[in-house]
């Protein structure tokens, strides 16, 4: 995931040049600003304030270039993220080995204090093995005891129990052990601190979990150990570096009881592989869940990297800011429907780099893209929502997902081919919210007849429909 610098996301950093570019959705009247002839009652187009009961599924990561900037951390919270996945480089905390170990937390105390004040839930991504501890920054340590000691010290410092705590007593509850550990490419692993390198040694990864898990729980019983986010795409034999049987082999080695949360990465370029299991991220979630079940393992699941780019050079497929904007509500509607604990958008900001496909919500100068507004609208509109049963309306055109919140139901709807469709809701009126936050009231009779059904149009640009009083 990090080459010379962390500028690109995992499996996507090793895309096969021949990968087909996804077809751009057709432009529609809604996207182009053409009039829609309905009796509409225009409301304030600005997104409303985030509700106190936030949508937990919304997560964010900041680039390695800017993740230490408190102002950027605050922006992550402002757009509505609940989870913040961030780096914790072991080599910065313990650059040299001594007896007893000496740790320098000065680079991380302020970050976790800032996150704690903002109410962000931190996922600490352990990376950057010191040179004295391991051959590779993201590979197996020479001695697991040194890693266990480091993890014990880190979890104790950020458990908020009043003993040996960081100033301000910030709490880190989620601890992720290495990024994309299913990687088998030693060159990538040697060049970047953010690439895991356990793909050739799944049994060793399992042994590492067995060694570290009890240490983490002793330091903080409420802490949750997160399986390192596996790419689980771009497999060896298909032009990529990732071991297709890594998860099987780790579970076969008995690691099931030694982590709390399963974790993988997802990008839409690989949707076709998982389509038989369900649309988009739902399909990959279902496939991974079934894999766990085949080993008798049942865990909550999160995705610590997902997203879409707004521009790209080959071998990345071309995309536009509008494509990225549309993908935000699509991703999070599917993620809520899939029952994922959180999905981390990778990443908040664009950075310069030969393999950076501009996946940020803001550009290199921190100017907002349309996707930033779309994220803010989605996190606000879906705050506190839970998936209906079933979540997806398979009778509707395109994709329509239903969620419940106290006193209302919320639909998220779009079409894949850009065609226009209409969602008929049995209600006297509904609120219609467009991707970028324009908000309207639509009433029964908008279609020319009063029949107890209110209809809302939707197309390539996802829309939200809020139905009160259910």
Short mmCIF file of C-alpha atoms in Angstrom, two decimals:
data_model
loop_
_atom_site.label_atom_id
_atom_site.label_comp_id
_atom_site.label_asym_id
_atom_site.label_seq_id
_atom_site.Cartn_x
_atom_site.Cartn_y
_atom_site.Cartn_z
CA UNK A 1 0.00 0.00 0.00
CA UNK A 2 2.92 2.34 0.44
CA UNK A 3 5.69 2.21 -2.08
CA UNK A 4 8.31 4.91 -1.85
CA UNK A 5 5.66 6.92 -0.08
CA UNK A 6 2.17 6.00 0.93
CA UNK A 7 0.39 7.37 -2.08
CA UNK A 8 -1.71 4.51 -3.37
CA UNK A 9 -3.97 1.84 -2.01
CA UNK A 10 -2.87 -1.75 -1.86
CA UNK A 11 -4.19 -3.96 -4.60
CA UNK A 12 -4.76 -0.90 -6.77
CA UNK A 13 -1.07 -0.04 -6.66
CA UNK A 14 -0.34 -3.17 -8.66
CA UNK A 15 -3.17 -3.03 -11.17
CA UNK A 16 -2.76 -4.96 -14.35
CA UNK A 17 -2.37 -2.46 -17.16
CA UNK A 18 -5.00 -4.26 -19.20
CA UNK A 19 -7.71 -3.87 -16.54
CA UNK A 20 -10.85 -2.63 -18.19
CA UNK A 21 -12.04 0.84 -17.26
CA UNK A 22 -15.54 0.86 -15.78
CA UNK A 23 -18.12 2.44 -18.01
CA UNK A 24 -18.99 5.96 -16.92
CA UNK A 25 -22.64 6.33 -15.98
CA UNK A 26 -24.66 8.28 -18.49
CA UNK A 27 -25.37 11.89 -17.66
CA UNK A 28 -28.91 12.60 -16.58
CA UNK A 29 -31.19 15.55 -16.17
CA UNK A 30 -30.61 15.47 -12.44
CA UNK A 31 -26.84 15.63 -12.87
CA UNK A 32 -26.97 18.23 -15.61
CA UNK A 33 -29.32 20.57 -13.82
CA UNK A 34 -32.18 20.15 -16.33
CA UNK A 35 -35.59 20.91 -14.80
CA UNK A 36 -37.69 18.18 -13.23
CA UNK A 37 -41.38 19.05 -13.41
CA UNK A 38 -42.74 18.15 -9.99
CA UNK A 39 -44.40 20.30 -7.33
CA UNK A 40 -41.27 20.82 -5.28
CA UNK A 41 -40.74 22.78 -2.12
CA UNK A 42 -37.09 23.94 -2.14
CA UNK A 43 -35.28 23.90 1.17
CA UNK A 44 -31.83 24.95 2.23
CA UNK A 45 -29.33 23.18 -0.03
CA UNK A 46 -26.61 23.15 2.64
CA UNK A 47 -26.22 19.80 4.48
CA UNK A 48 -27.70 19.86 7.98
CA UNK A 49 -25.59 19.38 11.08
CA UNK A 50 -24.51 15.86 11.97
CA UNK A 51 -26.93 14.23 14.38
CA UNK A 52 -25.57 13.20 17.79
CA UNK A 53 -26.18 9.53 16.90
CA UNK A 54 -23.57 9.31 14.17
CA UNK A 55 -23.34 6.72 11.43
CA UNK A 56 -20.58 4.46 12.73
CA UNK A 57 -19.84 3.01 9.32
CA UNK A 58 -18.13 6.20 8.11
CA UNK A 59 -14.34 6.02 8.51
CA UNK A 60 -11.44 7.98 7.07
CA UNK A 61 -7.68 7.80 6.65
CA UNK A 62 -5.33 10.73 6.11
CA UNK A 63 -2.26 10.36 3.89
CA UNK A 64 1.15 9.71 5.39
CA UNK A 65 2.07 13.22 4.26
CA UNK A 66 -0.55 14.93 6.46
CA UNK A 67 -1.73 12.53 9.14
CA UNK A 68 0.11 14.45 11.88
CA UNK A 69 -1.74 17.71 11.16
CA UNK A 70 -4.40 18.44 13.84
CA UNK A 71 -6.30 20.68 11.43
CA UNK A 72 -6.69 17.80 8.95
CA UNK A 73 -7.76 15.46 11.75
CA UNK A 74 -10.45 18.00 12.64
CA UNK A 75 -11.59 18.07 9.00
CA UNK A 76 -12.01 14.29 9.09
CA UNK A 77 -14.44 14.72 11.95
CA UNK A 78 -16.15 17.68 10.33
CA UNK A 79 -17.10 15.67 7.23
CA UNK A 80 -18.79 13.14 9.50
CA UNK A 81 -16.27 10.33 9.93
CA UNK A 82 -16.64 8.37 13.15
CA UNK A 83 -13.56 6.16 12.77
CA UNK A 84 -10.07 7.40 11.97
CA UNK A 85 -7.55 4.84 10.78
CA UNK A 86 -4.04 6.12 11.29
CA UNK A 87 -0.46 4.96 11.32
CA UNK A 88 1.56 3.98 14.33
CA UNK A 89 5.12 3.33 13.20
CA UNK A 90 7.01 1.12 15.63
CA UNK A 91 10.39 2.39 14.40
CA UNK A 92 9.47 5.94 15.45
CA UNK A 93 8.59 4.86 18.98
CA UNK A 94 11.45 2.41 19.54
CA UNK A 95 14.21 3.22 17.00
CA UNK A 96 16.86 1.39 19.05
CA UNK A 97 16.63 -1.59 21.35
CA UNK A 98 17.63 -1.33 24.98
CA UNK A 99 17.05 -3.27 28.19
CA UNK A 100 14.59 -2.39 29.53
CA UNK A 101 12.89 -1.06 26.38
CA UNK A 102 12.61 2.73 26.04
CA UNK A 103 9.71 4.16 24.09
CA UNK A 104 9.24 7.68 22.76
CA UNK A 105 5.55 8.46 22.26
CA UNK A 106 6.01 12.16 21.54
CA UNK A 107 4.89 11.89 17.90
CA UNK A 108 1.69 10.03 18.77
CA UNK A 109 0.42 11.48 22.05
CA UNK A 110 -0.76 14.72 20.37
CA UNK A 111 -2.48 12.83 17.53
CA UNK A 112 -4.48 10.57 19.80
CA UNK A 113 -5.27 13.49 22.13
CA UNK A 114 -6.68 15.41 19.15
CA UNK A 115 -8.74 12.44 17.99
CA UNK A 116 -10.06 11.85 21.50
CA UNK A 117 -11.16 15.47 21.88
CA UNK A 118 -12.99 15.26 18.55
CA UNK A 119 -14.77 12.05 19.46
CA UNK A 120 -13.08 9.98 16.76
CA UNK A 121 -12.66 6.25 17.29
CA UNK A 122 -9.05 5.42 16.42
CA UNK A 123 -7.88 2.38 14.50
CA UNK A 124 -4.11 2.27 15.09
CA UNK A 125 -2.41 0.64 12.11
CA UNK A 126 0.82 -0.94 13.38
CA UNK A 127 3.57 -0.63 10.77
CA UNK A 128 7.24 0.21 10.35
CA UNK A 129 9.19 -2.49 12.15
CA UNK A 130 12.53 -1.09 13.35
CA UNK A 131 15.56 -2.34 11.41
CA UNK A 132 16.83 -4.08 14.53
CA UNK A 133 13.53 -5.98 14.92
CA UNK A 134 12.84 -7.37 11.45
CA UNK A 135 14.21 -7.68 7.94
CA UNK A 136 11.15 -5.99 6.44
CA UNK A 137 9.23 -2.97 7.80
CA UNK A 138 5.97 -4.92 7.50
CA UNK A 139 7.19 -8.48 7.78
CA UNK A 140 7.70 -11.01 10.57
CA UNK A 141 9.86 -9.79 13.48
CA UNK A 142 12.92 -11.82 14.40
CA UNK A 143 11.55 -12.21 17.93
CA UNK A 144 7.83 -11.99 18.64
CA UNK A 145 8.55 -11.08 22.24
CA UNK A 146 9.83 -7.66 21.18
CA UNK A 147 6.61 -6.99 19.25
CA UNK A 148 4.54 -8.24 22.19
CA UNK A 149 6.40 -5.89 24.55
CA UNK A 150 5.83 -2.96 22.21
CA UNK A 151 2.13 -3.76 21.84
CA UNK A 152 1.71 -4.12 25.60
CA UNK A 153 3.28 -0.70 26.13
CA UNK A 154 1.20 0.94 23.37
CA UNK A 155 -2.12 -0.50 24.51
CA UNK A 156 -1.40 0.41 28.14
CA UNK A 157 -0.47 3.99 27.24
CA UNK A 158 -3.68 4.52 25.30
CA UNK A 159 -6.23 2.66 27.45
CA UNK A 160 -7.35 5.64 29.57
CA UNK A 161 -7.33 3.69 32.85
CA UNK A 162 -5.24 6.24 34.76
CA UNK A 163 -2.13 4.04 34.92
CA UNK A 164 0.86 4.93 32.72
CA UNK A 165 -1.45 6.83 30.38
CA UNK A 166 -0.58 9.44 27.80
CA UNK A 167 -1.34 13.05 28.78
CA UNK A 168 -5.05 13.66 28.56
CA UNK A 169 -5.74 9.91 28.81
CA UNK A 170 -6.72 9.36 25.14
CA UNK A 171 -8.12 5.94 24.32
CA UNK A 172 -7.26 3.77 21.33
CA UNK A 173 -9.55 0.77 21.19
CA UNK A 174 -8.77 -0.81 17.82
CA UNK A 175 -5.31 -2.17 16.98
CA UNK A 176 -4.64 -3.40 13.44
CA UNK A 177 -1.57 -5.59 12.92
CA UNK A 178 0.10 -4.72 9.62
CA UNK A 179 -1.37 -3.51 6.38
CA UNK A 180 -2.19 -5.98 3.61
CA UNK A 181 -0.19 -8.80 5.18
CA UNK A 182 -1.14 -11.08 2.27
CA UNK A 183 1.47 -9.32 0.11
CA UNK A 184 4.20 -11.60 -1.31
CA UNK A 185 6.32 -9.00 -3.11
CA UNK A 186 9.55 -8.45 -1.20
CA UNK A 187 10.58 -5.44 -3.29
CA UNK A 188 7.38 -3.57 -2.42
CA UNK A 189 7.77 -4.58 1.21
CA UNK A 190 11.36 -3.39 1.37
CA UNK A 191 10.64 -0.02 -0.27
CA UNK A 192 7.72 1.06 1.87
CA UNK A 193 6.92 0.92 5.57
CA UNK A 194 3.23 0.50 4.84
CA UNK A 195 3.39 -2.76 2.94
CA UNK A 196 2.83 -5.90 4.95
CA UNK A 197 4.92 -8.92 4.02
CA UNK A 198 3.49 -12.10 5.48
CA UNK A 199 2.08 -13.52 2.25
CA UNK A 200 4.73 -16.25 2.11
CA UNK A 201 4.31 -16.99 5.81
CA UNK A 202 0.64 -17.21 6.81
CA UNK A 203 1.45 -19.65 9.62
CA UNK A 204 3.86 -17.06 11.02
CA UNK A 205 1.10 -14.43 10.92
CA UNK A 206 -1.14 -16.81 12.84
CA UNK A 207 1.61 -17.38 15.40
CA UNK A 208 2.06 -13.62 15.74
CA UNK A 209 -1.65 -13.18 16.49
CA UNK A 210 -1.48 -15.95 19.08
CA UNK A 211 1.46 -14.24 20.78
CA UNK A 212 0.13 -10.67 20.71
CA UNK A 213 -3.59 -11.20 21.40
CA UNK A 214 -3.33 -12.16 25.09
CA UNK A 215 -0.86 -9.33 25.68
CA UNK A 216 -3.31 -6.80 24.24
CA UNK A 217 -6.17 -8.17 26.34
CA UNK A 218 -4.09 -8.11 29.52
CA UNK A 219 -3.22 -4.46 28.92
CA UNK A 220 -6.81 -3.49 28.09
CA UNK A 221 -9.62 -6.08 28.08
CA UNK A 222 -11.78 -3.65 26.09
CA UNK A 223 -9.23 -3.30 23.28
CA UNK A 224 -10.02 -5.05 20.02
CA UNK A 225 -7.35 -6.68 17.89
CA UNK A 226 -8.04 -6.22 14.17
CA UNK A 227 -6.82 -8.64 11.52
CA UNK A 228 -4.50 -6.72 9.19
CA UNK A 229 -6.57 -5.49 6.24
CA UNK A 230 -5.98 -8.05 3.50
CA UNK A 231 -6.08 -6.90 -0.13
CA UNK A 232 -7.59 -10.27 -1.15
CA UNK A 233 -7.57 -9.20 -4.81
CA UNK A 234 -4.86 -8.77 -7.51
CA UNK A 235 -3.70 -12.29 -6.73
CA UNK A 236 -0.43 -13.98 -7.60
CA UNK A 237 -0.95 -15.54 -11.01
CA UNK A 238 -3.13 -12.62 -12.12
CA UNK A 239 -0.41 -9.99 -12.22
CA UNK A 240 -0.68 -9.02 -8.55
CA UNK A 241 1.34 -9.83 -5.44
CA UNK A 242 -1.32 -11.12 -3.04
CA UNK A 243 -1.61 -14.70 -1.78
CA UNK A 244 -5.12 -15.97 -2.63
CA UNK A 245 -5.07 -18.57 0.18
CA UNK A 246 -3.60 -16.34 2.88
CA UNK A 247 -6.77 -16.08 4.95
CA UNK A 248 -7.44 -19.82 4.62
CA UNK A 249 -3.90 -20.63 5.73
CA UNK A 250 -3.98 -18.28 8.72
CA UNK A 251 -7.28 -19.75 9.89
CA UNK A 252 -6.07 -23.28 9.22
CA UNK A 253 -3.14 -22.51 11.53
CA UNK A 254 -5.59 -21.90 14.36
CA UNK A 255 -5.70 -18.10 14.51
CA UNK A 256 -9.50 -17.88 14.74
CA UNK A 257 -9.69 -17.20 18.50
CA UNK A 258 -6.85 -14.65 18.41
CA UNK A 259 -8.39 -11.61 16.75
CA UNK A 260 -11.61 -9.69 17.40
CA UNK A 261 -12.43 -8.08 14.05
CA UNK A 262 -11.99 -9.39 10.50
CA UNK A 263 -10.74 -6.80 8.04
CA UNK A 264 -10.24 -6.57 4.28
CA UNK A 265 -9.89 -3.92 1.58
CA UNK A 266 -12.23 -3.26 -1.31
CA UNK A 267 -12.06 -1.21 -4.53
CA UNK A 268 -14.69 -1.23 -7.30
CA UNK A 269 -12.16 -2.24 -9.95
CA UNK A 270 -12.45 -5.79 -8.59
CA UNK A 271 -16.25 -5.88 -8.23
CA UNK A 272 -16.69 -8.50 -10.97
CA UNK A 273 -14.80 -11.09 -8.93
CA UNK A 274 -17.34 -10.89 -6.11
CA UNK A 275 -20.53 -10.17 -8.10
CA UNK A 276 -21.84 -13.72 -7.70
CA UNK A 277 -22.03 -13.07 -3.94
CA UNK A 278 -23.75 -9.69 -4.20
CA UNK A 279 -23.34 -6.18 -5.63
CA UNK A 280 -20.26 -4.10 -4.89
CA UNK A 281 -18.77 -4.35 -1.43
CA UNK A 282 -21.69 -6.54 -0.34
CA UNK A 283 -20.37 -9.33 -2.54
CA UNK A 284 -16.87 -9.35 -1.12
CA UNK A 285 -18.20 -9.06 2.43
CA UNK A 286 -20.41 -12.10 1.88
CA UNK A 287 -17.52 -14.09 0.40
CA UNK A 288 -15.17 -13.30 3.28
CA UNK A 289 -17.89 -14.00 5.83
CA UNK A 290 -18.52 -17.41 4.26
CA UNK A 291 -14.81 -18.14 4.33
CA UNK A 292 -14.73 -17.46 8.07
CA UNK A 293 -17.81 -19.60 8.60
CA UNK A 294 -16.16 -22.50 6.79
CA UNK A 295 -13.56 -22.49 9.58
CA UNK A 296 -16.16 -22.06 12.32
CA UNK A 297 -15.22 -18.40 12.87
CA UNK A 298 -17.76 -15.62 13.40
CA UNK A 299 -16.37 -12.08 13.75
CA UNK A 300 -17.52 -8.50 13.26
CA UNK A 301 -16.09 -7.13 10.04
CA UNK A 302 -14.61 -3.82 8.94
CA UNK A 303 -12.97 -2.53 5.78
CA UNK A 304 -9.97 -0.31 6.44
CA UNK A 305 -9.53 0.76 2.82
CA UNK A 306 -12.14 1.52 0.20
CA UNK A 307 -12.75 4.37 -2.19
CA UNK A 308 -12.74 5.73 -5.71
CA UNK A 309 -10.49 8.12 -7.58
CA UNK A 310 -11.36 11.34 -9.41
CA UNK A 311 -8.59 11.13 -12.02
CA UNK A 312 -5.88 8.65 -12.86
CA UNK A 313 -3.04 7.83 -15.21
CA UNK A 314 -2.56 4.33 -16.64
CA UNK A 315 -2.65 1.61 -15.47
CA UNK A 316 -5.51 3.00 -13.38
CA UNK A 317 -8.81 3.20 -15.26
CA UNK A 318 -9.93 6.72 -16.10
CA UNK A 319 -12.48 8.35 -13.83
CA UNK A 320 -13.96 11.79 -13.21
CA UNK A 321 -14.83 13.82 -10.12
CA UNK A 322 -18.48 12.96 -10.84
CA UNK A 323 -17.68 9.23 -10.77
CA UNK A 324 -16.00 9.65 -7.40
CA UNK A 325 -18.87 11.76 -6.06
CA UNK A 326 -21.44 9.13 -7.07
CA UNK A 327 -19.46 6.33 -5.50
CA UNK A 328 -19.56 7.80 -1.98
CA UNK A 329 -23.27 7.16 -1.27
CA UNK A 330 -23.15 3.90 -3.22
CA UNK A 331 -20.29 2.56 -1.10
CA UNK A 332 -21.79 3.52 2.23
CA UNK A 333 -25.33 2.40 1.43
CA UNK A 334 -23.97 -1.02 0.48
CA UNK A 335 -21.67 -1.05 3.52
CA UNK A 336 -24.55 -0.39 5.91
CA UNK A 337 -26.60 -3.06 4.15
CA UNK A 338 -23.69 -5.52 4.48
CA UNK A 339 -23.50 -5.01 8.26
CA UNK A 340 -19.91 -3.76 8.27
CA UNK A 341 -18.72 -2.08 11.47
CA UNK A 342 -16.88 0.65 9.60
CA UNK A 343 -15.54 1.35 6.12
CA UNK A 344 -12.53 3.65 5.90
CA UNK A 345 -12.36 5.91 2.87
CA UNK A 346 -8.81 5.83 1.53
CA UNK A 347 -7.91 8.59 1.67
CA UNK A 348 -8.90 12.09 2.73
CA UNK A 349 -6.27 13.98 0.71
CA UNK A 350 -4.51 13.63 -2.62
CA UNK A 351 -0.72 13.55 -2.57
CA UNK A 352 1.88 13.85 -5.30
CA UNK A 353 3.21 10.55 -6.55
CA UNK A 354 3.70 8.54 -9.70
CA UNK A 355 1.06 6.03 -8.72
CA UNK A 356 -1.47 8.29 -6.99
CA UNK A 357 -4.87 8.09 -8.71
CA UNK A 358 -6.32 11.12 -6.87
CA UNK A 359 -8.55 9.20 -4.49
CA UNK A 360 -8.79 12.01 -1.91
CA UNK A 361 -11.89 13.98 -0.99
CA UNK A 362 -9.67 17.05 -1.31
CA UNK A 363 -6.95 17.69 -3.87
CA UNK A 364 -3.22 18.20 -3.30
CA UNK A 365 -3.85 21.84 -2.35
CA UNK A 366 -6.62 20.72 0.06
CA UNK A 367 -9.31 22.23 -2.15
CA UNK A 368 -12.57 20.26 -1.69
CA UNK A 369 -13.83 17.99 -4.46
CA UNK A 370 -17.47 17.15 -5.00
CA UNK A 371 -16.84 13.85 -3.20
CA UNK A 372 -16.11 15.73 0.03
CA UNK A 373 -19.58 17.25 -0.03
CA UNK A 374 -21.07 13.88 -0.97
CA UNK A 375 -19.36 12.25 2.03
CA UNK A 376 -20.66 14.96 4.36
CA UNK A 377 -24.21 14.58 3.03
CA UNK A 378 -24.08 10.78 3.27
CA UNK A 379 -22.70 10.72 6.81
CA UNK A 380 -25.30 13.25 7.92
CA UNK A 381 -28.29 11.70 6.19
CA UNK A 382 -27.48 8.15 7.32
CA UNK A 383 -26.45 9.04 10.86
CA UNK A 384 -27.98 6.55 13.25
CA UNK A 385 -29.55 4.49 10.46
CA UNK A 386 -29.64 0.70 10.49
CA UNK A 387 -30.37 -1.61 7.58
CA UNK A 388 -33.94 -2.73 7.06
CA UNK A 389 -34.71 -6.43 6.63
CA UNK A 390 -34.15 -7.04 3.81
CA UNK A 391 -32.05 -3.97 3.08
CA UNK A 392 -32.17 -4.14 -0.71
CA UNK A 393 -35.37 -3.78 -2.70
CA UNK A 394 -34.64 -6.27 -5.48
CA UNK A 395 -37.88 -5.36 -7.31
CA UNK A 396 -36.76 -1.79 -7.92
CA UNK A 397 -34.75 -0.63 -10.92
CA UNK A 398 -31.03 -0.27 -10.30
CA UNK A 399 -30.07 -0.45 -6.64
CA UNK A 400 -32.38 0.69 -3.84
CA UNK A 401 -31.48 0.17 -0.17
CA UNK A 402 -33.75 0.85 2.80
CA UNK A 403 -32.72 1.85 6.31
CA UNK A 404 -34.57 2.66 9.51
CA UNK A 405 -34.05 5.39 12.04
CA UNK A 406 -36.30 6.45 14.91
CA UNK A 407 -39.48 7.79 13.36
CA UNK A 408 -38.53 7.37 9.70
CA UNK A 409 -37.30 5.18 6.87
CA UNK A 410 -34.54 6.22 4.47
CA UNK A 411 -33.90 4.89 0.97
CA UNK A 412 -30.73 5.32 -1.09
CA UNK A 413 -31.37 4.77 -4.80
CA UNK A 414 -29.43 4.91 -8.08
CA UNK A 415 -29.28 3.21 -11.49
CA UNK A 416 -26.16 1.56 -12.84
CA UNK A 417 -26.74 2.34 -16.50
CA UNK A 418 -27.68 5.98 -16.08
CA UNK A 419 -31.32 5.43 -17.00
CA UNK A 420 -34.04 7.23 -15.10
CA UNK A 421 -36.35 5.37 -12.73
CA UNK A 422 -38.95 6.34 -10.13
CA UNK A 423 -39.29 5.17 -6.55
CA UNK A 424 -42.93 4.99 -5.42
CA UNK A 425 -43.37 5.33 -1.65
CA UNK A 426 -46.67 4.85 0.19
CA UNK A 427 -46.66 8.16 2.04
CA UNK A 428 -48.35 11.56 1.62
CA UNK A 429 -44.97 13.27 1.29
CA UNK A 430 -41.24 12.51 1.44
CA UNK A 431 -37.99 14.43 1.57
CA UNK A 432 -35.80 14.03 -1.51
CA UNK A 433 -32.09 14.71 -0.99
CA UNK A 434 -29.66 14.75 -3.89
CA UNK A 435 -26.04 13.59 -3.74
CA UNK A 436 -24.66 17.06 -3.06
CA UNK A 437 -27.31 17.99 -0.50
CA UNK A 438 -30.06 19.80 -2.40
CA UNK A 439 -33.21 19.05 -0.44
CA UNK A 440 -36.83 19.08 -1.54
CA UNK A 441 -40.26 18.03 -0.30
CA UNK A 442 -42.22 15.94 -2.78
CA UNK A 443 -45.93 15.27 -2.24
CA UNK A 444 -48.45 12.71 -3.41
CA UNK A 445 -49.90 14.13 -6.61
CA UNK A 446 -46.56 15.07 -8.13
CA UNK A 447 -47.25 12.52 -10.86
CA UNK A 448 -50.63 14.06 -11.64
CA UNK A 449 -52.77 11.78 -9.49
CA UNK A 450 -53.44 11.53 -5.76
CA UNK A 451 -53.30 7.83 -4.98
CA UNK A 452 -51.41 7.52 -1.69
CA UNK A 453 -48.08 7.08 -3.48
CA UNK A 454 -45.34 9.69 -3.65
CA UNK A 455 -42.87 9.20 -6.48
CA UNK A 456 -39.26 10.38 -6.60
CA UNK A 457 -37.03 10.16 -9.70
CA UNK A 458 -33.52 8.78 -9.56
CA UNK A 459 -30.77 8.00 -12.03
CA UNK A 460 -26.97 7.74 -12.11
CA UNK A 461 -26.61 10.21 -9.26
CA UNK A 462 -27.72 8.51 -6.00
CA UNK A 463 -30.56 10.15 -4.09
CA UNK A 464 -31.88 9.78 -0.54
CA UNK A 465 -35.58 9.53 0.20
CA UNK A 466 -36.69 10.16 3.78
CA UNK A 467 -40.11 8.83 4.69
CA UNK A 468 -41.45 10.16 8.02
CA UNK A 469 -43.66 8.50 10.56
CA UNK A 470 -42.83 4.85 9.95
#
